[in-house]
PDB file of C-alpha atoms in Angstrom:
ATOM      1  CA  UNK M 215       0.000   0.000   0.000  1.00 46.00           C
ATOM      2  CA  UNK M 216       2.578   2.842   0.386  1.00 49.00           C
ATOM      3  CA  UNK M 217       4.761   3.363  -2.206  1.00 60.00           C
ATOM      4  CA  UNK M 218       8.313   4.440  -2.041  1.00 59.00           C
ATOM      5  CA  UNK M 219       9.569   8.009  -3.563  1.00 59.00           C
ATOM      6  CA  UNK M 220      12.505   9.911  -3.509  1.00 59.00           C
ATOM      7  CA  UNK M 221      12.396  13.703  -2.791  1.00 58.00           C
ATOM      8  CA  UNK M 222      14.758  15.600  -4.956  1.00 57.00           C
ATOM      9  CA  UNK M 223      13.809  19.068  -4.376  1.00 55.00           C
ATOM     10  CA  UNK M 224      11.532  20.943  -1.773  1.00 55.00           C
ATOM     11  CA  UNK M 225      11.959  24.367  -3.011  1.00 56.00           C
ATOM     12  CA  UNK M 226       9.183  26.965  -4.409  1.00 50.00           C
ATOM     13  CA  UNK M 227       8.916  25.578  -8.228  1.00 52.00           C
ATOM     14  CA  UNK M 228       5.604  27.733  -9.095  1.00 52.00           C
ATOM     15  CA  UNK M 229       2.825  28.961  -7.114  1.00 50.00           C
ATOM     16  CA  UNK M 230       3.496  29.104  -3.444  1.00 51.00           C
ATOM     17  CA  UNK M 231       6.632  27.775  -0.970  1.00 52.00           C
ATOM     18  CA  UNK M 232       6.714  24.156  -0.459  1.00 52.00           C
ATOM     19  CA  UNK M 233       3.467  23.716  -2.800  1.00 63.00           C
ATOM     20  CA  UNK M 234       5.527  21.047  -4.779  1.00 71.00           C
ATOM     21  CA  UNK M 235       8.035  18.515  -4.523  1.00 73.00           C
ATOM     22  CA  UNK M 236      10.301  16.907  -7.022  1.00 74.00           C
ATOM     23  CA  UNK M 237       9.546  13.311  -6.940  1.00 76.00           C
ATOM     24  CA  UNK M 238      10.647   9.494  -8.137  1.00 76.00           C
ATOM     25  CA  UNK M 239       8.114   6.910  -8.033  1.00 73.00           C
ATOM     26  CA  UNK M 240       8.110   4.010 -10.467  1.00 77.00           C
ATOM     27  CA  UNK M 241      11.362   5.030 -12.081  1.00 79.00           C
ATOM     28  CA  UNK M 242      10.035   8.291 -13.014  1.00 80.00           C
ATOM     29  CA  UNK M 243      10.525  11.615 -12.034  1.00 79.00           C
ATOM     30  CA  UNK M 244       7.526  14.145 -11.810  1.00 79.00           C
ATOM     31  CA  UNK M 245       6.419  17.027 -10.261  1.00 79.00           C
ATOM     32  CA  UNK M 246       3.552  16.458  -7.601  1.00 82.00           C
ATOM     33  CA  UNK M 247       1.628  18.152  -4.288  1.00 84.00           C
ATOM     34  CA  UNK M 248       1.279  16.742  -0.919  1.00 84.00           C
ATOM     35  CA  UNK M 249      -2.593  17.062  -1.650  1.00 89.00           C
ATOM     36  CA  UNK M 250      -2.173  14.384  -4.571  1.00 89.00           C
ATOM     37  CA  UNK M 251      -0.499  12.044  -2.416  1.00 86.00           C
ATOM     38  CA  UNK M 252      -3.231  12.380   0.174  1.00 89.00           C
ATOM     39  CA  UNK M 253      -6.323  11.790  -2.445  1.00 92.00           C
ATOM     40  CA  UNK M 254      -4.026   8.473  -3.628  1.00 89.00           C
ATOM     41  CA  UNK M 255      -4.004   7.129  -0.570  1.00 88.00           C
ATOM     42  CA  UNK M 256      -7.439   7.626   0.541  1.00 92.00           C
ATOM     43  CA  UNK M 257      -8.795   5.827  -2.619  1.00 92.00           C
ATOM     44  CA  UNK M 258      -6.078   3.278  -2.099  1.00 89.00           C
ATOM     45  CA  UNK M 259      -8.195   2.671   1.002  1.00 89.00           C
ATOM     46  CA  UNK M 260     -11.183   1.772  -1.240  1.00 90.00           C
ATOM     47  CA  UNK M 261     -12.794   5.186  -0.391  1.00 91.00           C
ATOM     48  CA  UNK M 262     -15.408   6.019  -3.630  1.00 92.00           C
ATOM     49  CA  UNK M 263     -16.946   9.122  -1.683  1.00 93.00           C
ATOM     50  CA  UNK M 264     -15.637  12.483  -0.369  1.00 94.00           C
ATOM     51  CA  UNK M 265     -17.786  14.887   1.577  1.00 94.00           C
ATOM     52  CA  UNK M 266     -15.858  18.294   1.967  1.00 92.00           C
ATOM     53  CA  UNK M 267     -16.487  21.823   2.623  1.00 89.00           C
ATOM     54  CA  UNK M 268     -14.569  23.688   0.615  1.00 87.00           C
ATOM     55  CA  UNK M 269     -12.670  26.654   1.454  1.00 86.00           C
ATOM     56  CA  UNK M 270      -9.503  29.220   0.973  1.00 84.00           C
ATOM     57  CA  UNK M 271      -7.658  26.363   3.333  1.00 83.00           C
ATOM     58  CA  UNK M 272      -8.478  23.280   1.440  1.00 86.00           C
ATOM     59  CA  UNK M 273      -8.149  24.649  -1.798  1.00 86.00           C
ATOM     60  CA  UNK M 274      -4.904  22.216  -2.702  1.00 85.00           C
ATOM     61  CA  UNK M 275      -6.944  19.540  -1.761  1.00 90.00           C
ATOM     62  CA  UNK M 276     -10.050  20.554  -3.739  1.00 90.00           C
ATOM     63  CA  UNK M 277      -7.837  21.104  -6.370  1.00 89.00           C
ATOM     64  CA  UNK M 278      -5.840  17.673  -6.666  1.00 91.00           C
ATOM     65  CA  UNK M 279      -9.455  15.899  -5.588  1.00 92.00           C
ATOM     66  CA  UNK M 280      -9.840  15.840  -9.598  1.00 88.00           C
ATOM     67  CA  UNK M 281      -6.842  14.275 -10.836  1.00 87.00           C
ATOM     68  CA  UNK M 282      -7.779  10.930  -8.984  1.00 91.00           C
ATOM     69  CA  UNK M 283      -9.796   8.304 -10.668  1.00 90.00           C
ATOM     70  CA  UNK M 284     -12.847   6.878  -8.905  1.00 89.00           C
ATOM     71  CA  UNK M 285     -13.133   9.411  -5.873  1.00 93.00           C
ATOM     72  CA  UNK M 286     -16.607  11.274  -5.736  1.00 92.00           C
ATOM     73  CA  UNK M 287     -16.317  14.927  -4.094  1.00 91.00           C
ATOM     74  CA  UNK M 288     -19.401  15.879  -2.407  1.00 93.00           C
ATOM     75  CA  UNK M 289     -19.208  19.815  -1.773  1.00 92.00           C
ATOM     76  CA  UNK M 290     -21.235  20.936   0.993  1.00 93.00           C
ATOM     77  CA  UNK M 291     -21.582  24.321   2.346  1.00 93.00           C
ATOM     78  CA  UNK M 292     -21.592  24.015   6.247  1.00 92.00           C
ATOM     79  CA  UNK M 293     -19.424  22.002   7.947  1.00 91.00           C
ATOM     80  CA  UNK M 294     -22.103  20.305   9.853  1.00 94.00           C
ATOM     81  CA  UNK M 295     -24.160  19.373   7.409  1.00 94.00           C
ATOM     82  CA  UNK M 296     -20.552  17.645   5.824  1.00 93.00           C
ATOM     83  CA  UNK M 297     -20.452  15.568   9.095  1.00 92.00           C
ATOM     84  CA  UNK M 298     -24.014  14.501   8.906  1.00 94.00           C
ATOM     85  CA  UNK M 299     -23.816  13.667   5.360  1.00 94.00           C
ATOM     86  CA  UNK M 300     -20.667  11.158   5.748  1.00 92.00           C
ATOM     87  CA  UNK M 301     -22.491  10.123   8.956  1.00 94.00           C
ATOM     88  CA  UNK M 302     -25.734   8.871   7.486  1.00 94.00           C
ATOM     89  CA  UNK M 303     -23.825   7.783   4.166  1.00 94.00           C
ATOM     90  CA  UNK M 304     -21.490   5.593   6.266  1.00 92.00           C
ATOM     91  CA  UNK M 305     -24.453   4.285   8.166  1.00 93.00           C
ATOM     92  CA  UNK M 306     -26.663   3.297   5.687  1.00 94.00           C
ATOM     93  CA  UNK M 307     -23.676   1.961   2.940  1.00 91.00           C
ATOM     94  CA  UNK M 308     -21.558   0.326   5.873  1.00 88.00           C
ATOM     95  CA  UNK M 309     -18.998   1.608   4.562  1.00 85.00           C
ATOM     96  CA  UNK M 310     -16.194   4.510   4.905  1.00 79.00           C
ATOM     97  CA  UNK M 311     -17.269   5.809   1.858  1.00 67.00           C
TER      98      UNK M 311
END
Protein backbone atom coordinates (compact mmCIF):
# COMPACT_ATOMS: atom_id res chain seq x y z
CA UNK A 1 0.00 0.00 0.00
CA UNK A 2 2.58 2.84 0.39
CA UNK A 3 4.76 3.36 -2.21
CA UNK A 4 8.31 4.44 -2.04
CA UNK A 5 9.57 8.01 -3.56
CA UNK A 6 12.51 9.91 -3.51
CA UNK A 7 12.40 13.70 -2.79
CA UNK A 8 14.76 15.60 -4.96
CA UNK A 9 13.81 19.07 -4.38
CA UNK A 10 11.53 20.94 -1.77
CA UNK A 11 11.96 24.37 -3.01
CA UNK A 12 9.18 26.97 -4.41
CA UNK A 13 8.92 25.58 -8.23
CA UNK A 14 5.60 27.73 -9.10
CA UNK A 15 2.82 28.96 -7.11
CA UNK A 16 3.50 29.10 -3.44
CA UNK A 17 6.63 27.78 -0.97
CA UNK A 18 6.71 24.16 -0.46
CA UNK A 19 3.47 23.72 -2.80
CA UNK A 20 5.53 21.05 -4.78
CA UNK A 21 8.04 18.51 -4.52
CA UNK A 22 10.30 16.91 -7.02
CA UNK A 23 9.55 13.31 -6.94
CA UNK A 24 10.65 9.49 -8.14
CA UNK A 25 8.11 6.91 -8.03
CA UNK A 26 8.11 4.01 -10.47
CA UNK A 27 11.36 5.03 -12.08
CA UNK A 28 10.04 8.29 -13.01
CA UNK A 29 10.53 11.62 -12.03
CA UNK A 30 7.53 14.15 -11.81
CA UNK A 31 6.42 17.03 -10.26
CA UNK A 32 3.55 16.46 -7.60
CA UNK A 33 1.63 18.15 -4.29
CA UNK A 34 1.28 16.74 -0.92
CA UNK A 35 -2.59 17.06 -1.65
CA UNK A 36 -2.17 14.38 -4.57
CA UNK A 37 -0.50 12.04 -2.42
CA UNK A 38 -3.23 12.38 0.17
CA UNK A 39 -6.32 11.79 -2.44
CA UNK A 40 -4.03 8.47 -3.63
CA UNK A 41 -4.00 7.13 -0.57
CA UNK A 42 -7.44 7.63 0.54
CA UNK A 43 -8.79 5.83 -2.62
CA UNK A 44 -6.08 3.28 -2.10
CA UNK A 45 -8.19 2.67 1.00
CA UNK A 46 -11.18 1.77 -1.24
CA UNK A 47 -12.79 5.19 -0.39
CA UNK A 48 -15.41 6.02 -3.63
CA UNK A 49 -16.95 9.12 -1.68
CA UNK A 50 -15.64 12.48 -0.37
CA UNK A 51 -17.79 14.89 1.58
CA UNK A 52 -15.86 18.29 1.97
CA UNK A 53 -16.49 21.82 2.62
CA UNK A 54 -14.57 23.69 0.61
CA UNK A 55 -12.67 26.65 1.45
CA UNK A 56 -9.50 29.22 0.97
CA UNK A 57 -7.66 26.36 3.33
CA UNK A 58 -8.48 23.28 1.44
CA UNK A 59 -8.15 24.65 -1.80
CA UNK A 60 -4.90 22.22 -2.70
CA UNK A 61 -6.94 19.54 -1.76
CA UNK A 62 -10.05 20.55 -3.74
CA UNK A 63 -7.84 21.10 -6.37
CA UNK A 64 -5.84 17.67 -6.67
CA UNK A 65 -9.46 15.90 -5.59
CA UNK A 66 -9.84 15.84 -9.60
CA UNK A 67 -6.84 14.27 -10.84
CA UNK A 68 -7.78 10.93 -8.98
CA UNK A 69 -9.80 8.30 -10.67
CA UNK A 70 -12.85 6.88 -8.91
CA UNK A 71 -13.13 9.41 -5.87
CA UNK A 72 -16.61 11.27 -5.74
CA UNK A 73 -16.32 14.93 -4.09
CA UNK A 74 -19.40 15.88 -2.41
CA UNK A 75 -19.21 19.81 -1.77
CA UNK A 76 -21.23 20.94 0.99
CA UNK A 77 -21.58 24.32 2.35
CA UNK A 78 -21.59 24.01 6.25
CA UNK A 79 -19.42 22.00 7.95
CA UNK A 80 -22.10 20.31 9.85
CA UNK A 81 -24.16 19.37 7.41
CA UNK A 82 -20.55 17.64 5.82
CA UNK A 83 -20.45 15.57 9.10
CA UNK A 84 -24.01 14.50 8.91
CA UNK A 85 -23.82 13.67 5.36
CA UNK A 86 -20.67 11.16 5.75
CA UNK A 87 -22.49 10.12 8.96
CA UNK A 88 -25.73 8.87 7.49
CA UNK A 89 -23.83 7.78 4.17
CA UNK A 90 -21.49 5.59 6.27
CA UNK A 91 -24.45 4.28 8.17
CA UNK A 92 -26.66 3.30 5.69
CA UNK A 93 -23.68 1.96 2.94
CA UNK A 94 -21.56 0.33 5.87
CA UNK A 95 -19.00 1.61 4.56
CA UNK A 96 -16.19 4.51 4.91
CA UNK A 97 -17.27 5.81 1.86
Amino acid sequence: MFRRIKIYDRRNLEYGRWTYLLVEQEGKKMKKKLSDFVWEYIAELGIKHVFMFPGGGAMHLVDSIGSVEGLKYVTLLHEQACSFAAETYARISDNMG
